[in-house]
mmCIF file of C-alpha atoms in Angstrom:
data_model
loop_
_atom_site.group_PDB
_atom_site.id
_atom_site.type_symbol
_atom_site.label_atom_id
_atom_site.label_comp_id
_atom_site.label_asym_id
_atom_site.label_seq_id
_atom_site.Cartn_x
_atom_site.Cartn_y
_atom_site.Cartn_z
ATOM 1 C CA UNK A 8 55.581 -31.918 -20.978
ATOM 2 C CA UNK A 9 57.997 -29.619 -19.201
ATOM 3 C CA UNK A 10 57.964 -26.313 -21.034
ATOM 4 C CA UNK A 11 58.946 -22.667 -20.735
ATOM 5 C CA UNK A 12 57.505 -20.071 -23.113
ATOM 6 C CA UNK A 13 58.776 -16.503 -23.138
ATOM 7 C CA UNK A 14 56.778 -13.527 -24.382
ATOM 8 C CA UNK A 15 56.723 -9.758 -24.227
ATOM 9 C CA UNK A 16 59.624 -8.919 -26.509
ATOM 10 C CA UNK A 17 59.445 -6.262 -29.179
ATOM 11 C CA UNK A 18 60.895 -3.003 -30.411
ATOM 12 C CA UNK A 19 61.208 -0.335 -27.722
ATOM 13 C CA UNK A 20 62.746 3.125 -27.705
ATOM 14 C CA UNK A 21 65.876 3.897 -25.677
ATOM 15 C CA UNK A 22 65.085 4.921 -22.126
ATOM 16 C CA UNK A 23 61.740 3.135 -22.066
ATOM 17 C CA UNK A 24 60.689 0.074 -20.092
ATOM 18 C CA UNK A 25 59.478 -3.399 -20.990
ATOM 19 C CA UNK A 26 58.314 -6.474 -19.105
ATOM 20 C CA UNK A 27 59.075 -9.983 -20.286
ATOM 21 C CA UNK A 28 57.145 -13.046 -19.161
ATOM 22 C CA UNK A 29 57.997 -16.723 -19.018
ATOM 23 C CA UNK A 30 55.108 -19.167 -18.658
ATOM 24 C CA UNK A 31 56.014 -22.502 -17.093
ATOM 25 C CA UNK A 32 54.139 -25.776 -17.437
ATOM 26 C CA UNK A 33 54.639 -29.470 -16.803
ATOM 27 C CA UNK A 34 56.453 -29.129 -13.474
ATOM 28 C CA UNK A 35 55.992 -27.682 -9.991
ATOM 29 C CA UNK A 36 57.101 -24.137 -10.797
ATOM 30 C CA UNK A 37 57.094 -23.008 -7.159
ATOM 31 C CA UNK A 38 59.808 -25.533 -6.273
ATOM 32 C CA UNK A 39 62.461 -24.220 -8.635
ATOM 33 C CA UNK A 40 64.807 -21.285 -8.778
ATOM 34 C CA UNK A 41 64.612 -19.604 -12.181
ATOM 35 C CA UNK A 42 67.109 -17.746 -14.355
ATOM 36 C CA UNK A 43 67.106 -15.210 -17.161
ATOM 37 C CA UNK A 44 69.893 -15.424 -19.744
ATOM 38 C CA UNK A 45 70.323 -13.232 -22.805
ATOM 39 C CA UNK A 46 72.211 -13.277 -26.092
ATOM 40 C CA UNK A 47 72.945 -10.067 -27.972
ATOM 41 C CA UNK A 48 73.214 -10.274 -31.767
ATOM 42 C CA UNK A 49 76.475 -11.933 -32.744
ATOM 43 C CA UNK A 50 77.486 -12.370 -29.106
ATOM 44 C CA UNK A 51 77.567 -15.189 -26.597
ATOM 45 C CA UNK A 52 75.196 -16.131 -23.818
ATOM 46 C CA UNK A 53 75.136 -13.773 -20.856
ATOM 47 C CA UNK A 54 73.674 -14.704 -17.481
ATOM 48 C CA UNK A 55 71.300 -11.963 -16.289
ATOM 49 C CA UNK A 56 69.560 -12.892 -13.041
ATOM 50 C CA UNK A 57 68.205 -15.603 -10.764
ATOM 51 C CA UNK A 58 65.255 -15.645 -8.377
ATOM 52 C CA UNK A 59 64.685 -17.964 -5.467
ATOM 53 C CA UNK A 60 61.846 -20.473 -5.586
ATOM 54 C CA UNK A 61 59.560 -18.143 -3.641
ATOM 55 C CA UNK A 62 60.729 -14.860 -5.122
ATOM 56 C CA UNK A 63 62.116 -13.625 -1.827
ATOM 57 C CA UNK A 64 65.625 -13.129 -3.144
ATOM 58 C CA UNK A 65 67.381 -12.455 -6.416
ATOM 59 C CA UNK A 66 70.867 -11.940 -7.754
ATOM 60 C CA UNK A 67 71.930 -9.987 -10.818
ATOM 61 C CA UNK A 68 74.818 -9.621 -13.198
ATOM 62 C CA UNK A 69 76.730 -6.395 -12.584
ATOM 63 C CA UNK A 70 75.876 -5.243 -16.108
ATOM 64 C CA UNK A 71 72.144 -5.072 -15.352
ATOM 65 C CA UNK A 72 72.005 -4.378 -11.623
ATOM 66 C CA UNK A 73 69.636 -1.543 -10.822
ATOM 67 C CA UNK A 74 67.915 -1.581 -14.225
ATOM 68 C CA UNK A 75 66.519 -5.106 -14.546
ATOM 69 C CA UNK A 76 64.277 -6.720 -11.961
ATOM 70 C CA UNK A 77 63.417 -10.413 -11.791
ATOM 71 C CA UNK A 78 60.200 -11.522 -10.136
ATOM 72 C CA UNK A 79 57.698 -14.376 -10.194
ATOM 73 C CA UNK A 80 54.061 -15.191 -9.510
ATOM 74 C CA UNK A 81 53.865 -18.795 -8.392
ATOM 75 C CA UNK A 82 50.051 -18.699 -8.483
ATOM 76 C CA UNK A 83 50.314 -18.055 -12.230
ATOM 77 C CA UNK A 84 53.383 -20.239 -12.870
ATOM 78 C CA UNK A 85 55.030 -17.220 -14.446
ATOM 79 C CA UNK A 86 58.458 -15.629 -14.258
ATOM 80 C CA UNK A 87 58.995 -11.968 -15.130
ATOM 81 C CA UNK A 88 61.844 -9.668 -16.074
ATOM 82 C CA UNK A 89 61.253 -5.926 -15.838
ATOM 83 C CA UNK A 90 63.654 -3.977 -18.025
ATOM 84 C CA UNK A 91 63.988 -0.231 -17.463
ATOM 85 C CA UNK A 92 66.136 2.616 -18.835
ATOM 86 C CA UNK A 93 66.764 0.477 -21.869
ATOM 87 C CA UNK A 94 69.795 1.077 -24.072
ATOM 88 C CA UNK A 95 70.977 -0.454 -27.327
ATOM 89 C CA UNK A 96 73.155 -2.804 -25.261
ATOM 90 C CA UNK A 97 69.992 -4.484 -23.980
ATOM 91 C CA UNK A 98 69.078 -5.608 -27.498
ATOM 92 C CA UNK A 99 69.114 -9.404 -27.256
ATOM 93 C CA UNK A 100 67.190 -12.646 -27.237
ATOM 94 C CA UNK A 101 66.093 -13.237 -23.659
ATOM 95 C CA UNK A 102 65.778 -16.817 -22.431
ATOM 96 C CA UNK A 103 64.288 -18.083 -19.200
ATOM 97 C CA UNK A 104 65.720 -21.274 -17.744
ATOM 98 C CA UNK A 105 64.959 -23.582 -14.849
ATOM 99 C CA UNK A 106 67.428 -24.557 -12.168
ATOM 100 C CA UNK A 107 68.320 -28.141 -12.943
ATOM 101 C CA UNK A 108 66.703 -30.981 -11.069
ATOM 102 C CA UNK A 109 70.064 -32.727 -10.798
ATOM 103 C CA UNK A 110 72.139 -29.731 -9.774
ATOM 104 C CA UNK A 111 71.381 -26.514 -7.988
ATOM 105 C CA UNK A 112 73.902 -24.743 -10.210
ATOM 106 C CA UNK A 113 72.898 -25.799 -13.717
ATOM 107 C CA UNK A 114 69.940 -25.057 -16.001
ATOM 108 C CA UNK A 115 68.107 -28.010 -17.476
ATOM 109 C CA UNK A 116 65.032 -26.551 -19.175
ATOM 110 C CA UNK A 117 65.138 -23.511 -21.434
ATOM 111 C CA UNK A 118 62.595 -21.578 -23.405
ATOM 112 C CA UNK A 119 63.098 -20.598 -27.028
ATOM 113 C CA UNK A 120 63.552 -16.951 -26.176
ATOM 114 C CA UNK A 121 61.884 -13.626 -26.855
ATOM 115 C CA UNK A 122 63.616 -10.853 -28.784
ATOM 116 C CA UNK A 123 64.041 -7.330 -27.457
ATOM 117 C CA UNK A 124 65.227 -4.634 -29.843
ATOM 118 C CA UNK A 125 66.056 -1.221 -28.431
ATOM 119 C CA UNK A 126 65.929 1.321 -31.205
ATOM 120 C CA UNK A 127 64.606 4.797 -31.890
ATOM 121 C CA UNK B 7 82.259 -10.330 -13.601
ATOM 122 C CA UNK B 8 84.381 -11.085 -16.622
ATOM 123 C CA UNK B 9 83.286 -13.817 -18.980
ATOM 124 C CA UNK B 10 85.130 -17.101 -18.731
ATOM 125 C CA UNK B 11 87.629 -17.560 -21.553
ATOM 126 C CA UNK B 12 86.958 -20.148 -24.252
ATOM 127 C CA UNK B 13 88.592 -20.605 -27.665
ATOM 128 C CA UNK B 14 86.506 -18.975 -30.375
ATOM 129 C CA UNK B 15 86.499 -22.076 -32.532
ATOM 130 C CA UNK B 16 87.530 -25.708 -32.529
ATOM 131 C CA UNK B 17 87.234 -28.118 -35.428
ATOM 132 C CA UNK B 18 87.715 -31.800 -36.065
ATOM 133 C CA UNK B 19 86.893 -34.562 -38.483
ATOM 134 C CA UNK B 20 84.173 -37.113 -37.804
ATOM 135 C CA UNK B 21 85.374 -39.688 -35.313
ATOM 136 C CA UNK B 22 88.095 -37.488 -33.877
ATOM 137 C CA UNK B 23 88.223 -36.108 -30.342
ATOM 138 C CA UNK B 24 88.246 -32.435 -29.520
ATOM 139 C CA UNK B 25 88.529 -30.512 -26.268
ATOM 140 C CA UNK B 26 87.171 -27.091 -25.367
ATOM 141 C CA UNK B 27 88.776 -25.210 -22.504
ATOM 142 C CA UNK B 28 87.062 -22.790 -20.153
ATOM 143 C CA UNK B 29 89.353 -20.620 -18.032
ATOM 144 C CA UNK B 30 88.226 -18.553 -15.099
ATOM 145 C CA UNK B 31 89.561 -17.577 -11.711
ATOM 146 C CA UNK B 32 89.638 -18.870 -8.158
ATOM 147 C CA UNK B 33 86.396 -16.930 -7.593
ATOM 148 C CA UNK B 34 84.469 -19.018 -10.063
ATOM 149 C CA UNK B 35 85.776 -22.092 -11.915
ATOM 150 C CA UNK B 36 88.607 -22.769 -9.491
ATOM 151 C CA UNK B 37 86.592 -22.200 -6.365
ATOM 152 C CA UNK B 38 83.617 -24.484 -6.959
ATOM 153 C CA UNK B 39 82.760 -27.756 -8.673
ATOM 154 C CA UNK B 40 79.795 -26.050 -10.310
ATOM 155 C CA UNK B 41 80.810 -25.820 -13.950
ATOM 156 C CA UNK B 42 78.205 -26.763 -16.523
ATOM 157 C CA UNK B 43 78.304 -26.942 -20.309
ATOM 158 C CA UNK B 44 75.605 -26.103 -22.862
ATOM 159 C CA UNK B 45 75.184 -26.907 -26.529
ATOM 160 C CA UNK B 46 73.468 -24.187 -28.528
ATOM 161 C CA UNK B 47 72.256 -24.491 -32.086
ATOM 162 C CA UNK B 48 71.360 -21.023 -33.415
ATOM 163 C CA UNK B 49 67.656 -20.309 -33.115
ATOM 164 C CA UNK B 50 67.090 -23.117 -30.643
ATOM 165 C CA UNK B 51 67.039 -23.417 -26.883
ATOM 166 C CA UNK B 52 70.407 -24.203 -25.283
ATOM 167 C CA UNK B 53 70.807 -27.777 -24.041
ATOM 168 C CA UNK B 54 72.520 -28.884 -20.835
ATOM 169 C CA UNK B 55 75.327 -31.330 -21.655
ATOM 170 C CA UNK B 56 77.407 -31.511 -18.452
ATOM 171 C CA UNK B 57 76.706 -30.351 -14.900
ATOM 172 C CA UNK B 58 78.871 -30.092 -11.793
ATOM 173 C CA UNK B 59 82.076 -30.394 -13.851
ATOM 174 C CA UNK B 60 81.736 -33.955 -15.042
ATOM 175 C CA UNK B 61 78.190 -35.263 -14.711
ATOM 176 C CA UNK B 62 76.095 -36.078 -17.737
ATOM 177 C CA UNK B 63 72.274 -35.775 -17.740
ATOM 178 C CA UNK B 64 70.376 -38.760 -19.047
ATOM 179 C CA UNK B 65 70.028 -38.657 -22.802
ATOM 180 C CA UNK B 66 73.373 -36.955 -23.408
ATOM 181 C CA UNK B 67 75.706 -39.292 -25.325
ATOM 182 C CA UNK B 68 78.647 -40.629 -23.348
ATOM 183 C CA UNK B 69 81.046 -39.219 -25.932
ATOM 184 C CA UNK B 70 80.621 -35.931 -24.048
ATOM 185 C CA UNK B 71 82.732 -35.657 -20.905
ATOM 186 C CA UNK B 72 83.867 -32.897 -18.583
ATOM 187 C CA UNK B 73 86.791 -32.281 -16.261
ATOM 188 C CA UNK B 74 88.499 -29.527 -14.310
ATOM 189 C CA UNK B 75 92.001 -28.677 -13.183
ATOM 190 C CA UNK B 76 92.583 -25.541 -11.152
ATOM 191 C CA UNK B 77 90.897 -22.573 -12.785
ATOM 192 C CA UNK B 78 90.308 -24.352 -16.117
ATOM 193 C CA UNK B 79 87.462 -26.689 -17.000
ATOM 194 C CA UNK B 80 87.272 -28.721 -20.190
ATOM 195 C CA UNK B 81 84.627 -30.348 -22.329
ATOM 196 C CA UNK B 82 85.780 -33.262 -24.463
ATOM 197 C CA UNK B 83 83.815 -34.662 -27.356
ATOM 198 C CA UNK B 84 85.077 -38.098 -28.365
ATOM 199 C CA UNK B 85 84.054 -39.642 -31.665
ATOM 200 C CA UNK B 86 82.913 -36.345 -33.120
ATOM 201 C CA UNK B 87 79.701 -36.536 -35.142
ATOM 202 C CA UNK B 88 78.116 -34.145 -37.631
ATOM 203 C CA UNK B 89 75.266 -33.330 -35.247
ATOM 204 C CA UNK B 90 77.783 -32.083 -32.680
ATOM 205 C CA UNK B 91 78.393 -28.988 -34.802
ATOM 206 C CA UNK B 92 77.103 -26.143 -32.636
ATOM 207 C CA UNK B 93 78.151 -23.434 -30.209
ATOM 208 C CA UNK B 94 79.244 -24.585 -26.757
ATOM 209 C CA UNK B 95 79.252 -22.505 -23.590
ATOM 210 C CA UNK B 96 80.584 -23.189 -20.135
ATOM 211 C CA UNK B 97 79.186 -21.512 -17.075
ATOM 212 C CA UNK B 98 80.242 -21.372 -13.455
ATOM 213 C CA UNK B 99 78.810 -20.370 -10.132
ATOM 214 C CA UNK B 100 80.746 -17.480 -8.585
ATOM 215 C CA UNK B 101 81.714 -16.231 -5.141
ATOM 216 C CA UNK B 102 79.129 -13.428 -5.558
ATOM 217 C CA UNK B 103 76.308 -16.010 -5.694
ATOM 218 C CA UNK B 104 75.912 -15.221 -9.383
ATOM 219 C CA UNK B 105 76.794 -17.083 -12.544
ATOM 220 C CA UNK B 106 79.088 -16.307 -15.440
ATOM 221 C CA UNK B 107 79.129 -17.783 -18.938
ATOM 222 C CA UNK B 108 82.114 -18.450 -21.105
ATOM 223 C CA UNK B 109 82.757 -16.553 -24.313
ATOM 224 C CA UNK B 110 81.541 -19.498 -26.364
ATOM 225 C CA UNK B 111 83.185 -21.914 -28.805
ATOM 226 C CA UNK B 112 81.978 -22.740 -32.297
ATOM 227 C CA UNK B 113 82.579 -26.425 -33.016
ATOM 228 C CA UNK B 114 82.919 -27.277 -36.680
ATOM 229 C CA UNK B 115 82.869 -30.825 -37.997
ATOM 230 C CA UNK B 116 85.059 -30.928 -41.086
#
């Protein structure tokens, strides 16, 4: 079935880097734009970034621009999010999501998230 | 990008109708018919409920409906049921080719 599974979260010290992965299955990964969305503890959902179907372009929320990098490897059906210069404000559950089949501007398949905790 | 504004909480009794507003600007909600709504139960993956303002994916009950007027979009739940208790978020495409979520609304079924 169509599925997204995030991994790579954990506890990391401030200023360090971390790479999250999102493994896709059950659909033609290379045909879909992909998003990252995060939710800090006690806060709402926050859109983070999107990558084009071939990884040639990406857009970012102002809050993460320059520190987070979205990328993908279509040969591995995997989406990535590189987090650098981490601060406590990056502590969150990170979800990957697929651009909806029915609408270019919605997200119809989500993973269950991976948790990143930035703490010394 | 400022988050779209939603009421923090809305409640209703079973069978009643409730509406959740989502207010943005002409650079997001008002400028495009690309508002979507998500239901989120804590600890689970968010679920798409409405896309492109008023369209419902298959499998979503028809008691969920969406609309938009100017810079404000709305999600209406008619015939509220216990399983509808969750957090709801709107999101919109923006003029910067990015997306912005709403602040989120906790729906409580009394």
